[in-house]
Short mmCIF file of C-alpha atoms in Angstrom, two decimals:
data_model
loop_
_atom_site.label_atom_id
_atom_site.label_comp_id
_atom_site.label_asym_id
_atom_site.label_seq_id
_atom_site.Cartn_x
_atom_site.Cartn_y
_atom_site.Cartn_z
CA SER P 1 55.54 -32.43 -31.38
CA PRO P 2 53.06 -33.86 -28.66
CA SER P 3 49.80 -31.62 -28.12
CA LEU P 4 49.36 -29.70 -24.64
CA PHE P 5 46.10 -31.48 -24.29
CA ALA P 6 47.30 -35.06 -25.53
CA GLY P 7 48.36 -36.38 -21.80
CA SER P 8 45.67 -38.45 -19.98
CA ARG P 9 46.61 -36.50 -16.88
CA VAL P 10 45.09 -33.33 -18.50
CA THR P 11 42.15 -35.07 -19.74
CA ARG P 12 41.18 -36.27 -16.51
CA VAL P 13 41.85 -32.83 -14.98
CA LEU P 14 39.59 -31.26 -17.83
CA LEU P 15 36.97 -34.00 -17.29
CA ALA P 16 37.10 -33.37 -13.46
CA LEU P 17 36.43 -29.59 -14.01
CA VAL P 18 33.56 -30.20 -16.57
CA VAL P 19 32.01 -32.22 -13.88
CA VAL P 20 32.59 -29.88 -10.85
CA LEU P 21 31.10 -26.92 -13.07
CA THR P 22 27.99 -28.94 -13.96
CA LEU P 23 27.47 -29.87 -10.28
CA ALA P 24 27.83 -26.16 -9.45
CA THR P 25 25.48 -24.95 -11.89
CA LEU P 26 22.88 -27.85 -11.09
CA GLY P 27 23.38 -26.75 -7.56
CA MET P 28 22.66 -23.18 -7.96
CA ALA P 29 19.75 -23.96 -10.27
CA GLY P 30 18.21 -25.95 -7.49
CA TYR P 31 18.81 -23.22 -5.13
CA LEU P 32 17.36 -20.63 -7.02
CA TRP P 33 14.35 -22.84 -7.91
CA LEU P 34 13.63 -23.88 -4.21
CA ASP P 35 14.15 -20.28 -3.01
CA ASP P 36 12.24 -18.47 -5.27
CA GLU P 37 10.34 -15.89 -3.08
CA ASP P 38 7.70 -14.69 -5.28
CA PRO P 39 5.02 -13.06 -2.91
CA ALA P 40 2.87 -12.13 -5.74
CA GLY P 41 1.82 -15.62 -6.28
CA PRO P 42 -1.84 -15.84 -5.00
CA ALA P 43 -1.06 -18.43 -2.21
CA ARG P 44 1.33 -16.26 -0.69
CA VAL P 45 -0.36 -12.81 -0.72
CA ARG P 46 -2.08 -12.40 2.76
CA GLU P 47 -5.38 -10.60 2.95
CA GLY P 48 -5.14 -6.76 2.58
CA GLU P 49 -1.74 -6.84 0.90
CA ILE P 50 -0.92 -5.95 -2.39
CA ALA P 51 0.82 -8.60 -4.89
CA VAL P 52 4.50 -7.28 -5.11
CA PRO P 53 7.83 -9.11 -4.75
CA ALA P 54 9.33 -8.73 -1.43
CA ASP P 55 12.42 -7.23 -2.91
CA ARG P 56 10.69 -4.52 -5.11
CA PRO P 57 7.33 -3.37 -3.42
CA ILE P 58 6.77 -0.67 -5.65
CA GLN P 59 6.09 -2.21 -9.29
CA LEU P 60 5.23 1.24 -10.79
CA PRO P 61 7.16 4.20 -12.03
CA TRP P 62 7.88 6.32 -9.31
CA SER P 63 6.14 9.42 -10.64
CA ASP P 64 2.92 7.26 -10.98
CA ALA P 65 3.21 5.79 -7.53
CA GLN P 66 3.67 9.12 -5.98
CA ALA P 67 0.82 10.50 -8.15
CA ALA P 68 -1.53 7.81 -6.50
CA ALA P 69 -0.28 8.77 -2.88
CA GLU P 70 -1.03 12.27 -3.66
CA LYS P 71 -4.68 11.03 -4.47
CA ALA P 72 -4.64 9.15 -1.33
CA ALA P 73 -3.79 12.24 0.64
CA GLU P 74 -6.54 14.09 -0.85
CA SER P 75 -9.17 11.55 -0.50
CA ALA P 76 -8.07 10.78 3.12
CA THR P 77 -8.69 14.52 3.62
CA VAL P 78 -12.10 14.56 2.10
CA ALA P 79 -13.02 11.44 3.89
CA LEU P 80 -12.09 11.90 7.16
CA ALA P 81 -12.86 15.73 7.50
CA THR P 82 -16.66 16.63 8.49
CA SER P 83 -18.92 19.09 9.85
CA TRP P 84 -22.02 18.87 11.70
CA GLU P 85 -23.56 21.70 9.26
CA ASP P 86 -23.29 19.57 6.35
CA TYR P 87 -22.48 15.90 7.40
CA ASP P 88 -24.76 14.33 4.79
CA GLU P 89 -23.36 16.23 1.82
CA GLN P 90 -19.62 15.48 2.79
CA LEU P 91 -20.61 11.95 3.28
CA ASP P 92 -21.54 11.73 -0.06
CA GLU P 93 -18.16 13.46 -1.36
CA ALA P 94 -16.21 11.03 0.58
CA VAL P 95 -18.06 7.88 -0.69
CA ALA P 96 -17.72 9.25 -4.29
CA LEU P 97 -13.99 9.01 -3.77
CA MET P 98 -14.15 5.26 -2.81
CA THR P 99 -14.84 1.93 -4.50
CA PRO P 100 -18.70 0.75 -4.40
CA ALA P 101 -18.01 -1.89 -1.83
CA PHE P 102 -15.87 0.03 0.54
CA GLY P 103 -18.11 3.04 -0.02
CA GLU P 104 -20.99 1.09 1.59
CA LYS P 105 -18.98 0.02 4.39
CA PHE P 106 -17.80 3.54 5.36
CA ARG P 107 -21.30 5.02 4.71
CA THR P 108 -22.84 2.56 7.39
CA THR P 109 -20.14 3.44 9.70
CA ALA P 110 -20.58 7.14 9.26
CA THR P 111 -24.25 6.80 9.48
CA ASP P 112 -23.96 5.20 13.05
CA ALA P 113 -21.50 8.38 14.09
CA ARG P 114 -23.85 10.88 12.44
CA ALA P 115 -25.98 11.69 15.76
CA GLY P 116 -23.16 12.09 17.70
CA VAL P 117 -21.41 14.55 15.31
CA LEU P 118 -24.90 16.50 14.68
CA GLU P 119 -25.45 16.61 18.54
CA GLY P 120 -21.99 17.65 19.75
CA LYS P 121 -21.88 20.31 16.84
CA VAL P 122 -18.59 18.54 15.92
CA GLU P 123 -16.23 19.93 13.21
CA ILE P 124 -13.29 17.73 12.08
CA ALA P 125 -10.57 19.04 9.97
CA VAL P 126 -7.67 16.62 8.46
CA ARG P 127 -4.20 17.80 7.48
CA VAL P 128 -1.73 15.30 5.87
CA VAL P 129 1.55 16.19 7.05
CA ALA P 130 3.55 13.35 5.20
CA GLN P 131 2.97 10.48 2.92
CA SER P 132 4.83 7.56 1.45
CA VAL P 133 4.06 4.69 -0.92
CA VAL P 134 4.46 1.29 0.85
CA ARG P 135 3.47 -0.93 -2.00
CA ALA P 136 2.46 -0.33 -5.67
CA ASN P 137 1.62 -2.34 -8.42
CA THR P 138 -0.59 -1.49 -11.53
CA SER P 139 -3.83 -2.22 -10.32
CA GLN P 140 -3.44 -1.20 -6.36
CA VAL P 141 -1.20 1.09 -4.32
CA GLN P 142 -0.90 1.35 -0.62
CA ALA P 143 0.04 4.63 0.94
CA MET P 144 0.94 5.46 4.64
CA LEU P 145 -0.46 8.71 5.58
CA PHE P 146 0.57 10.88 8.62
CA LEU P 147 -2.28 12.94 9.51
CA ASP P 148 -3.38 15.85 11.92
CA GLN P 149 -6.80 15.69 13.01
CA TYR P 150 -8.34 18.90 14.58
CA THR P 151 -11.82 18.24 16.32
CA THR P 152 -13.85 20.99 17.40
CA LYS P 153 -16.84 20.68 19.75
CA GLN P 154 -19.38 23.14 20.79
CA GLY P 155 -21.13 22.96 24.21
CA GLU P 156 -19.69 21.71 27.52
CA GLN P 157 -16.53 20.31 26.05
CA GLU P 158 -15.88 23.29 23.94
CA GLY P 159 -12.43 23.61 22.29
CA THR P 160 -10.24 22.07 19.66
CA THR P 161 -8.35 18.77 19.83
CA VAL P 162 -5.36 17.84 17.77
CA SER P 163 -4.48 14.35 17.33
CA PRO P 164 -1.71 12.98 15.21
CA TYR P 165 -2.29 9.64 13.91
CA ARG P 166 -1.52 7.53 10.64
CA VAL P 167 -3.59 5.48 8.25
CA LEU P 168 -2.69 2.84 5.55
CA VAL P 169 -4.62 3.47 2.69
CA THR P 170 -5.25 1.32 -0.30
CA LEU P 171 -6.34 2.49 -3.71
CA VAL P 172 -7.64 0.56 -6.52
CA ASN P 173 -6.90 1.56 -10.13
CA THR P 174 -10.43 1.84 -11.89
CA ASP P 175 -11.45 2.92 -15.30
CA GLY P 176 -12.31 6.46 -13.56
CA GLY P 177 -9.15 6.54 -11.71
CA TRP P 178 -7.56 5.75 -8.11
CA LEU P 179 -10.42 5.25 -5.61
#
């Protein structure tokens, strides 16, 4: 009895099917290769961003990312709160929570603001009302913090002002923890 695949027509159909499947495979491979969006590559990461894929911005276990966001909230509360009574000590505490390079910039800015804080007898308290991880990898975490700032001045403009604002904080993973 003749075999099912013995005819020339069946051979041509099978050959055409193999060619179509091969072309489809090559086309898909080419598409994936050309459309490979990997923002983790150094050429595609913009300054100030963390190297993570666009489709998976958090590259840490969620509990680790949340712990880093909590550290960001604690650090921001210390760094952004101040009092005219112990301004220099609070500045030292804040800088201790920062990388050396950022701490130096922060100290310069805070030193420039020092005279106004002391003269106005300014008290600033900060409360984090919400926080979220924006991007995270094993070496850096960006957290968005939503804050309420309570500013109290003595003298002619005496009173407390409440200002809600948000800040994007980038933490760096160091031997001493997240800074």
